[in-house]
Coordinates of C-alpha atoms in Angstrom, one line a residue:
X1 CA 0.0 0.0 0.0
X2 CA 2.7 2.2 1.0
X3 CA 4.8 1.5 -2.4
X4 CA 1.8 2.0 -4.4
X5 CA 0.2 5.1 -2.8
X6 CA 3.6 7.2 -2.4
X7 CA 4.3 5.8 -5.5
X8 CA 2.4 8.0 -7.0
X9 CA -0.9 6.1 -7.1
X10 CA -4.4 7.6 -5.2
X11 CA -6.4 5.5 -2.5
X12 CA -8.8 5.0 -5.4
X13 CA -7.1 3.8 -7.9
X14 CA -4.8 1.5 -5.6
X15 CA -8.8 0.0 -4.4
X16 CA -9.3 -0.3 -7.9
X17 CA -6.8 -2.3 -8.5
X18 CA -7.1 -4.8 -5.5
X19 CA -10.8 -5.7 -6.6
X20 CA -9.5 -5.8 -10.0
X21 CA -6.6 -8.2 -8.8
X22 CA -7.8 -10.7 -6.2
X23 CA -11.6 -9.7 -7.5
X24 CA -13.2 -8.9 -4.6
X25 CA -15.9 -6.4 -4.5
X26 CA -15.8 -3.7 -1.6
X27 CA -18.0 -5.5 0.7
X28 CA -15.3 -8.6 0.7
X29 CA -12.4 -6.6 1.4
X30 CA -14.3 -4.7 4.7
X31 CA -14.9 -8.2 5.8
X32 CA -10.9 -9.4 5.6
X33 CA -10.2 -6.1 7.6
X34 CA -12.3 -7.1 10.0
X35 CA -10.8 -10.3 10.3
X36 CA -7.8 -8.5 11.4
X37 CA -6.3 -8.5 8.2
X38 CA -4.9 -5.2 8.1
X39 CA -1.1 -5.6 6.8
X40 CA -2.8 -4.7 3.4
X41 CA -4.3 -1.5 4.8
X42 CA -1.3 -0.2 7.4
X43 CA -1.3 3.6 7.5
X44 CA -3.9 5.9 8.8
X45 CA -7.0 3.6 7.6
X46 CA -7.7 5.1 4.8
X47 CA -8.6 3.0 2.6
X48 CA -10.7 1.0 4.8
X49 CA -12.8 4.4 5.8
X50 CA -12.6 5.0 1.8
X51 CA -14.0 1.0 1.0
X52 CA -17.1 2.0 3.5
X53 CA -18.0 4.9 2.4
X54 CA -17.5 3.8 -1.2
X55 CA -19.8 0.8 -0.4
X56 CA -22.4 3.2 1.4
X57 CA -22.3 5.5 -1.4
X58 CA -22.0 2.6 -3.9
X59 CA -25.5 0.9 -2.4
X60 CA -27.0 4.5 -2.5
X61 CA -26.6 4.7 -5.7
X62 CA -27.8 1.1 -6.3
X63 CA -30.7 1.2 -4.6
X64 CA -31.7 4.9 -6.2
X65 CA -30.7 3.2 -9.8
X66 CA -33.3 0.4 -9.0
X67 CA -36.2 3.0 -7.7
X68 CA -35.7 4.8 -10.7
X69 CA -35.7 2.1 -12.8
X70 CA -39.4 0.6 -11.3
X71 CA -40.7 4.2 -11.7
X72 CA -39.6 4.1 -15.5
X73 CA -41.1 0.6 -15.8
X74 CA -43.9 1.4 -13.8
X75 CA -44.6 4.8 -16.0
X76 CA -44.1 2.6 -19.1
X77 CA -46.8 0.4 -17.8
X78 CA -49.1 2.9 -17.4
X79 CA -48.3 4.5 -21.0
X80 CA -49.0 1.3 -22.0
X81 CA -51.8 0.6 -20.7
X82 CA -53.2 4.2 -21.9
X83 CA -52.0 3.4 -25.1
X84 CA -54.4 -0.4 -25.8
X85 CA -57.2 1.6 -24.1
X86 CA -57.1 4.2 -26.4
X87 CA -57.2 1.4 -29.3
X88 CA -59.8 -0.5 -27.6
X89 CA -61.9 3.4 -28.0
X90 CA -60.7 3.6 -30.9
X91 CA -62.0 -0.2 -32.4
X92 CA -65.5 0.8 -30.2
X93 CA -65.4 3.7 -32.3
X94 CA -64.6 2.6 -35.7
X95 CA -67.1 -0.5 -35.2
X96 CA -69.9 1.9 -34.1
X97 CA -69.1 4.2 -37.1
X98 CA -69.3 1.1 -39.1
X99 CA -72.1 0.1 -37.6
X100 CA -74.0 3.5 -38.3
X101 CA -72.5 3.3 -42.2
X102 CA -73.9 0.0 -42.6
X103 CA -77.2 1.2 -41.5
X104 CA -77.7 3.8 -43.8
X105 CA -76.3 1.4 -46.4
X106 CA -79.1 -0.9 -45.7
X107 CA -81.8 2.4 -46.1
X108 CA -79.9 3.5 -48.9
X109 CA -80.2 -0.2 -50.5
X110 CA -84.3 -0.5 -49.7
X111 CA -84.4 2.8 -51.2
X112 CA -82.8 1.8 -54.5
X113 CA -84.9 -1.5 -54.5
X114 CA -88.5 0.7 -54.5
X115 CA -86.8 3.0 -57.2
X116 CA -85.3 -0.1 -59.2
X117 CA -89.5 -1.1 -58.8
X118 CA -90.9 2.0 -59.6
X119 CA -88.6 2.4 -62.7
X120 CA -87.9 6.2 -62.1
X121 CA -84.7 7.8 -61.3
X122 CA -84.9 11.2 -60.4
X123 CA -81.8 13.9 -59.9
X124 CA -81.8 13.4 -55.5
X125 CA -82.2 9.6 -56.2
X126 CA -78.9 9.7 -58.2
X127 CA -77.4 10.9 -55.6
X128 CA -78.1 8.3 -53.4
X129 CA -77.8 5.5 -56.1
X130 CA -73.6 5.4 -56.2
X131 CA -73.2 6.6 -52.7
X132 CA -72.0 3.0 -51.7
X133 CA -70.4 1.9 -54.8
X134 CA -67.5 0.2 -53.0
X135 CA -69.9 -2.3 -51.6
X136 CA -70.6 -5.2 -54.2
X137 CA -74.2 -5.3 -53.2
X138 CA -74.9 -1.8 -53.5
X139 CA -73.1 -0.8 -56.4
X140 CA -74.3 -4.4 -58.3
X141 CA -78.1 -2.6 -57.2
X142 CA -76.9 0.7 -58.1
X143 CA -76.2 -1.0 -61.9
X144 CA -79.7 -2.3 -61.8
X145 CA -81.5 0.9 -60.5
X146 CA -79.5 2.1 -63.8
X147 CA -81.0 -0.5 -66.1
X148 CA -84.3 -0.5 -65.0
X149 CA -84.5 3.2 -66.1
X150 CA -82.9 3.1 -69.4
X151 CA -85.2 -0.1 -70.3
X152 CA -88.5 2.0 -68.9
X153 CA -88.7 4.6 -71.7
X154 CA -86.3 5.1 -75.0
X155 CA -85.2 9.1 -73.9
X156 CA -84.4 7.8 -70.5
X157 CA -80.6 6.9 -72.0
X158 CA -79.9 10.5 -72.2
X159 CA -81.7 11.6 -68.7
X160 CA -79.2 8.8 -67.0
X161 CA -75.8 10.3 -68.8
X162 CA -77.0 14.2 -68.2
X163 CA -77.4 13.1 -64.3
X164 CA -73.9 12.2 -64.4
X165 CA -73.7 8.5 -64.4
X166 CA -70.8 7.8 -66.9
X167 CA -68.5 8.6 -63.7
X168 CA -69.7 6.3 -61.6
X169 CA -70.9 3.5 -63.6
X170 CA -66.8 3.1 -64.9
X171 CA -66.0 3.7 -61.7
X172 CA -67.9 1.0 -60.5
X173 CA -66.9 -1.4 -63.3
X174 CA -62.9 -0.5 -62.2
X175 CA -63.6 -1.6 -58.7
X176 CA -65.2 -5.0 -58.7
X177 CA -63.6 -6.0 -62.4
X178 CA -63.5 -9.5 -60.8
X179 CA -67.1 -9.3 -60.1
X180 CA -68.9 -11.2 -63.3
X181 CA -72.6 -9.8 -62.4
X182 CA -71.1 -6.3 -62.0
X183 CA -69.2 -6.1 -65.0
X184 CA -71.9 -7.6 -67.2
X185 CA -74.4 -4.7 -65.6
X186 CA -71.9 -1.7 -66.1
X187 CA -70.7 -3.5 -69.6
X188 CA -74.6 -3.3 -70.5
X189 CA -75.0 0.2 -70.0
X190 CA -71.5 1.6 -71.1
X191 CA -72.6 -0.5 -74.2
X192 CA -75.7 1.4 -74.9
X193 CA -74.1 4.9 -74.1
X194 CA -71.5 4.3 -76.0
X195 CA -73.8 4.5 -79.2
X196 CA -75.2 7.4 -78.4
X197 CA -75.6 10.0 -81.3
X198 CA -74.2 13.2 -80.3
X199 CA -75.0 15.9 -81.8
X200 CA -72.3 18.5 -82.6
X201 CA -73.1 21.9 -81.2
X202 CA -75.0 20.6 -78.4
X203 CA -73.4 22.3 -74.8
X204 CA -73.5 18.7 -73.6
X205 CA -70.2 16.8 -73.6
X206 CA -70.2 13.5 -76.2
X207 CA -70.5 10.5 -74.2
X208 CA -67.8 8.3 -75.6
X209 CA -65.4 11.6 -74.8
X210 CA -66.8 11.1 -71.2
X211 CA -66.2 7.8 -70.8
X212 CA -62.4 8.1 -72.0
X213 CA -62.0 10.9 -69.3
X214 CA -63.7 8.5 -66.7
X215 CA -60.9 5.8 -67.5
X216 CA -63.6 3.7 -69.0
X217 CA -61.5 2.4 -71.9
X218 CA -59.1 1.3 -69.9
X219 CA -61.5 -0.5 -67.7
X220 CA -63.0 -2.2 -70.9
X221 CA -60.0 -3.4 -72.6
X222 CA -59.4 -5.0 -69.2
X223 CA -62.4 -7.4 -68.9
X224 CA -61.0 -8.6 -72.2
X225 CA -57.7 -9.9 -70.7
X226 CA -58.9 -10.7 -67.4
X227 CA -62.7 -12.1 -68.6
X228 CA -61.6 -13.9 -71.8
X229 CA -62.8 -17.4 -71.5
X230 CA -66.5 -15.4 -70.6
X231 CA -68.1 -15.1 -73.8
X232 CA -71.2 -13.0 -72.6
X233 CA -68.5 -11.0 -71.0
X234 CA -66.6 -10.2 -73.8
X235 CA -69.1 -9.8 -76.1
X236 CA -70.7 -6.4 -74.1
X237 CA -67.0 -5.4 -73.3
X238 CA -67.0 -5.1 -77.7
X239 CA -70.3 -3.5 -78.0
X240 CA -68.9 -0.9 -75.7
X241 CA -65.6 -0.8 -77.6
X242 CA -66.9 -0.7 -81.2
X243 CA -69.2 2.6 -80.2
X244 CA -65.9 4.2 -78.5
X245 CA -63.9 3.1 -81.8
X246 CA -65.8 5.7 -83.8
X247 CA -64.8 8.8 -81.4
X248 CA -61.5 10.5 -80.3
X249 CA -60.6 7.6 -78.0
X250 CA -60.1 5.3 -80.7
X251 CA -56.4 6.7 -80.3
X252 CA -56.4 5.7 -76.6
X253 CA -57.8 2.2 -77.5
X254 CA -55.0 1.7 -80.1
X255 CA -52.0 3.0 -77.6
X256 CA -53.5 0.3 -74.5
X257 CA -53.2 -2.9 -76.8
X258 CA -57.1 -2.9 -78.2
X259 CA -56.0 -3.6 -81.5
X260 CA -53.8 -7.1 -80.2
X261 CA -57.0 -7.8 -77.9
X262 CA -59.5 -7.6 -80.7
X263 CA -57.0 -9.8 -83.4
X264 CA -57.0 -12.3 -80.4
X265 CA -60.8 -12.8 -80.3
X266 CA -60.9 -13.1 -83.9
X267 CA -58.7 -16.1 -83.6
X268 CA -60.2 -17.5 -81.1
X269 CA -63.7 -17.5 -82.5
X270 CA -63.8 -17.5 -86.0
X271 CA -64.6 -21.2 -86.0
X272 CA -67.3 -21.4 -83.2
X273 CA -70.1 -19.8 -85.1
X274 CA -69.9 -16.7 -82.4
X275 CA -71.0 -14.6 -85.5
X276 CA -72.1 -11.2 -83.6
X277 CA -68.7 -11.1 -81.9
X278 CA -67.1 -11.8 -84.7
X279 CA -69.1 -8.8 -86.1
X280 CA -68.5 -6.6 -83.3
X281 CA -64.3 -7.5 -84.1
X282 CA -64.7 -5.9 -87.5
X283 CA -66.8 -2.9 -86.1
X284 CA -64.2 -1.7 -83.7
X285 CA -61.7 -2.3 -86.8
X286 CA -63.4 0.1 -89.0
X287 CA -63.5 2.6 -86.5
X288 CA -60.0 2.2 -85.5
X289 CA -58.5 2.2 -89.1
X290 CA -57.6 5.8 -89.5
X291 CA -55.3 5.6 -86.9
X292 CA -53.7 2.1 -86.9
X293 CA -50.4 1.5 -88.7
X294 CA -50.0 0.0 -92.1
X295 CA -49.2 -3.9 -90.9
X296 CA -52.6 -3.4 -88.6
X297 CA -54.3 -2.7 -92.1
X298 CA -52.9 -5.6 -93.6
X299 CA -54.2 -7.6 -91.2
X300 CA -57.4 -6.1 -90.8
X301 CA -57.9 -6.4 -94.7
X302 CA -57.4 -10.3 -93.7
X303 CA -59.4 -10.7 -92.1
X304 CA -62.6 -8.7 -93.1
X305 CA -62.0 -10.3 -96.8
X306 CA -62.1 -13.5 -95.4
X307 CA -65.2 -13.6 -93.0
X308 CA -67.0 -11.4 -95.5
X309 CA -66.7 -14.2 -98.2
X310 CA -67.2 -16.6 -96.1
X311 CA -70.6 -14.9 -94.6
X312 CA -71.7 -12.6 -97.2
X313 CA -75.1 -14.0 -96.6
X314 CA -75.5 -13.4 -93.0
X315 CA -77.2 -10.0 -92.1
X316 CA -75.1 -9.2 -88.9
X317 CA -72.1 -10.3 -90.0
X318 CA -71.8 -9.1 -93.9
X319 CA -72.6 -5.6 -93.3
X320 CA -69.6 -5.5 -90.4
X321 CA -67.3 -6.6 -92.7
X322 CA -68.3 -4.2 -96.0
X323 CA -68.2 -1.4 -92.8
X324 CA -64.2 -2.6 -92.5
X325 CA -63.5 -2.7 -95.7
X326 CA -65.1 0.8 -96.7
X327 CA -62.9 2.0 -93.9
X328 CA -60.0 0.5 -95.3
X329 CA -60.0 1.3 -98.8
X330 CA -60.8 5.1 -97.8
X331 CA -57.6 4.9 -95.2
X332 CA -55.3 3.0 -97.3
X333 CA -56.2 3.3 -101.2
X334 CA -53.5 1.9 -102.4
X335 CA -52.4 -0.7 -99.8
X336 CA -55.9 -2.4 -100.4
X337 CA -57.7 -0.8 -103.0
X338 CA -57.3 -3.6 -106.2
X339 CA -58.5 -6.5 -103.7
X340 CA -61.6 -4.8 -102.5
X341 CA -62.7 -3.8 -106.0
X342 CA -62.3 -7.0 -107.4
X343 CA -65.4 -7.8 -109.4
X344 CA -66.0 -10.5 -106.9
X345 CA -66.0 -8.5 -103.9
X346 CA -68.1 -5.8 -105.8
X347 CA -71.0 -8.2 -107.4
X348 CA -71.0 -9.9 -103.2
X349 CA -71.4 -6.0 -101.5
X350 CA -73.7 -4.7 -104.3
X351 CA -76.2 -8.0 -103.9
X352 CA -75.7 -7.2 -99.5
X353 CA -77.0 -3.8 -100.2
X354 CA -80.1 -5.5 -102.5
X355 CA -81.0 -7.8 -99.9
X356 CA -80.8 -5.4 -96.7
X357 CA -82.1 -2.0 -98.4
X358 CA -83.5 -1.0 -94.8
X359 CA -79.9 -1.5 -93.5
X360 CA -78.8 2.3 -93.4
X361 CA -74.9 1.5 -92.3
X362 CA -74.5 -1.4 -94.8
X363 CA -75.9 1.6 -97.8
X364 CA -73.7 3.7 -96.6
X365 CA -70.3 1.8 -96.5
X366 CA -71.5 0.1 -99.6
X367 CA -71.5 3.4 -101.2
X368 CA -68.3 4.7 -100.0
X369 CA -66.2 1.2 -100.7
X370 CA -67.7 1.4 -104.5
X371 CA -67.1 4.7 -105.0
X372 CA -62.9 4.0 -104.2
X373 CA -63.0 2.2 -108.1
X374 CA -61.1 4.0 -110.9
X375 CA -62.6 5.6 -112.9
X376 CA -62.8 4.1 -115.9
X377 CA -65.9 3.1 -118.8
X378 CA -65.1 -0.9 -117.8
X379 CA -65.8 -0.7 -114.1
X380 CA -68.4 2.2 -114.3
X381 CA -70.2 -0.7 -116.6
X382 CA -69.7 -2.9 -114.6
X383 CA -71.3 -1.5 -111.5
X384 CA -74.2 -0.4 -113.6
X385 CA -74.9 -3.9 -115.3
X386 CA -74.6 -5.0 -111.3
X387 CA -77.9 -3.6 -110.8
X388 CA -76.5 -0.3 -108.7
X389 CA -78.7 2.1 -110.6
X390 CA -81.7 1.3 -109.1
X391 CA -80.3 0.3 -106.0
X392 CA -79.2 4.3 -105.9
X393 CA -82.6 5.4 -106.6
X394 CA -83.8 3.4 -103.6
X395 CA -81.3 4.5 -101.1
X396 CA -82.4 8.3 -102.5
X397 CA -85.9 8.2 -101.5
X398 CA -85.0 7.0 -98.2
X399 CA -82.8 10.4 -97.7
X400 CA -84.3 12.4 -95.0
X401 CA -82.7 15.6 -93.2
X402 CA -80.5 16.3 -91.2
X403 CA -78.7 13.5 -91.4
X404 CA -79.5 11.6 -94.7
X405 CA -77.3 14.9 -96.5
X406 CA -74.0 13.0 -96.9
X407 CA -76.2 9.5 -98.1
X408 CA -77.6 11.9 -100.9
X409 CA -74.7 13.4 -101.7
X410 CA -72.5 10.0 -102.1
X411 CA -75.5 9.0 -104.0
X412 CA -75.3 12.0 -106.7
X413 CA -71.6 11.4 -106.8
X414 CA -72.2 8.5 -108.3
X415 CA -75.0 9.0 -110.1
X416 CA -73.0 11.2 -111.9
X417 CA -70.0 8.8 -112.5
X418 CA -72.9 6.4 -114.0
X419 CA -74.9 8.7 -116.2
X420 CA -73.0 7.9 -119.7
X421 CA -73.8 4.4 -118.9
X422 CA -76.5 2.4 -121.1
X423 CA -78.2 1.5 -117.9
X424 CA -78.5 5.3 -116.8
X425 CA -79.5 6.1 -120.4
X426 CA -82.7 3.8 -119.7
X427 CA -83.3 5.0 -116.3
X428 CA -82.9 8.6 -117.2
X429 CA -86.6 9.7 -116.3
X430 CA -86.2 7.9 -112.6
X431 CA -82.8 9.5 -112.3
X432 CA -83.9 13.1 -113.2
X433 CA -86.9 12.9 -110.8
X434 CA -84.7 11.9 -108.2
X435 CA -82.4 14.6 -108.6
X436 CA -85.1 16.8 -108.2
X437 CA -86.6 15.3 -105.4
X438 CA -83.2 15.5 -103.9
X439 CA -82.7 19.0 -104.7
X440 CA -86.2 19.5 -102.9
X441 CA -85.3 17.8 -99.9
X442 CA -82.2 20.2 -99.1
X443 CA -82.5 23.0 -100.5
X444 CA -79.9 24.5 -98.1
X445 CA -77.1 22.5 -99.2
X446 CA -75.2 23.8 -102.4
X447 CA -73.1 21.2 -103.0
X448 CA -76.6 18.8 -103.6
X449 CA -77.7 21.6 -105.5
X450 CA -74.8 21.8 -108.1
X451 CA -74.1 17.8 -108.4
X452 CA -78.1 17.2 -109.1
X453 CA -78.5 20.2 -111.6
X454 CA -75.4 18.6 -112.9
X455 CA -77.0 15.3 -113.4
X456 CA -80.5 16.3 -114.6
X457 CA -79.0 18.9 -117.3
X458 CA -76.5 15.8 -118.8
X459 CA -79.3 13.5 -119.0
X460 CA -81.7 15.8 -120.0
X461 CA -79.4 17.1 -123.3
X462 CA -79.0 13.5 -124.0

């Protein structure tokens, strides 16, 4: 002790080191001193005052280390306990709210059932119809309330999209996609608003352009991937798409895959007979031609040639497929133009538009597709020995404003193209009264004007 301490090391640090070397704690070395052991701590008792007053201090501290430490634990207790009451509150409160929700869920969905009953929908009952749309059961009513209306009265189509439904109803189809009864419901009426007429001018908003913004194309093209062994399924989700094919959102059909979707279809149907899907396929085409590339044109020239020679007799699908192939040859002239006119493919559309005069569509596209031919005496002749001439005096009388103004004048187009023909020569009494009756008809239109003065003044030199 003596060496150590005057050798320059403290009481202290010298207690340190015993413990540290014979590893005794300071309550062991008080009990050696008091054993008489006290060689180790000669001197003025120092250290021995210094190891009890350490130990004191030492169990002090101990003791106030352990009191704090219960107080911590017991405060974390208590936080704790705070804490999973305030979650039990919380779950009481959340269930109750719940509780209440479904309530008024319920009265919202006994509502819907006397509206669904009483067939009327009016603007405060929308409001309540797609309130719970996230529930299956309410938004699979909601979609019935929805149909019920439409089906009560033919102007109630445009009452449901001017209360705002579009919104909703894809909203509703996005959300329970998996949901076969839902889909079919919102594919049913999307179908139907889809082929609207809208009528430029109007202040309200075309329907297919309110669908795109809804996300409804989207929504569509993915019951085809994720509904495609559902027949009934895919068949609405293309009634939808071939209405939205003839709008602006053609271009967002096109960039989301629609084009590979509806190729796919057509190969897996074409041999089960499904012959309005397979109509609906070439729809959609037509109306997505002007913006698909030139190997998609190749490939829907394929395809309508094929289906449309192999059903030119059936009345759903040989007007689809004339539809395609107007569009076609008026898109790409030159990619398809000398296998549509073929005089095959001509005699085949002229004798659709004989058999199905009342067919306004299949006129139409029958019109435009003949009118792509060169112009030359051997096909005009052709055409006319076809029987066209007095398939074009029929379509004429049928002609009505507003619309029937671009039938007339496609059909004075080519009445003029056909008037040095012998056949026109024969007809040229019909053809002139026509023209007149034409003339009559729109008098507001100048172009009709000129082309049928045209007309009656060549056949009448003659």
């Amino acid at each position: 002790y003596q060496r150590r301490v005057h050798g320059g090391m403290t009481v202290k640090t010298f207690y340190q080191y015993v413990v540290v070397r014979y590893a005794m704690t300071p309550i062991q070395i008080a009990h050696i001193d008091k054993l008489g052991r006290r060689k180790l701590f000669d001197g003025d008792g120092i250290a021995i005052e210094w190891v009890e007053k350490f130990n004191e201090e030492q169990t002090k501290h101990l003791e106030d280390e352990d009191k704090k430490a219960e107080e911590e634990k017991k405060k974390r207790q208590e936080e704790e306990n705070q804490r999973k009451l305030a979650e039990i509150e919380i779950r009481k409160q959340e269930e109750e709210r719940k509780k209440q929700e479904e309530l008024k869920r319920q009265e919202a969905l006994k509502k819907m059932q006397e509206m669904r009953q009483s067939g009327r929908l009016s603007v405060s009952g929308f409001g309540l119809v797609f309130q719970y749309i996230s529930n299956p059961e309410s938004a699979l009513e909601a979609l019935k309330v929805c149909t019920t209306f439409v089906m009560a009265a033919e102007q109630n189509l445009s009452k449901l999209v001017a209360l705002g439904s579009i919104e909703p109803i894809c909203q509703t189809l996005q959300l329970h996609s998996k949901d076969e009864d839902i889909v079919n419901a919102a594919l049913s009426i999307l179908g139907k608003i889809s082929h609207l007429p809208h009528i430029k001018g109007r202040d309200e908003e075309d329907p297919r352009k309110a669908i795109l913004k809804a996300g409804g194309v989207g929504a569509v093209l993915e019951i085809l991937r994720t509904h495609g062994e559902n027949a009934n399924l895919i068949q609405s989700a293309m009634i939808a798409l071939s209405g939205l094919s003839e709008s602006e959102a053609r271009t967002t059909i096109i960039s989301k895959g629609g084009v590979v979707e509806i190729l796919n279809i057509l190969d897996k149907t074409h041999n089960t007979g499904n012959i309005k899907l397979m109509a609906l396929c070439l729809s959609t085409m037509a109306g997505l031609t002007p913006r698909v590339t030139a190997e998609d044109h190749t490939k829907f020239l394929e395809w309508s040639l094929s289906l449309f020679n192999s059903h030119n007799e059936d009345n759903t699908l040989a007007p689809a497929a004339i539809s395609s192939l107007s569009a076609l040859v008026v898109t790409a002239p030159d990619l398809v133009g000398k296998k549509i006119l073929e005089e095959s493919v001509i005699n085949k559309v002229i004798q659709a538009m004989k058999k199905w005069p009342d067919q306004r569509g299949l006129q139409y596209s029958g019109l435009t597709l003949l009118s792509k031919g060169k112009e030359n005496e051997s096909y005009l002749q052709s055409l006319a020995s076809l029987g066209l001439i007095p398939l074009l005096l029929s379509n004429a009388a049928r002609c009505e404003p507003p619309e029937g103004h671009t039938q007339a004048s496609k059909i004075l187009d080519m009445l003029d193209r056909l008037k040095n023909t012998e056949q026109a020569h024969q007809a040229r009494g019909d053809i002139v009264a026509m023209a007149r009756q034409i003339m009559n008809t729109f008098p507001d239109i100048q172009l009709i004007q000129d082309r049928a003065s045209t007309i009656v003044a060549s056949l009448l030199q003659k």
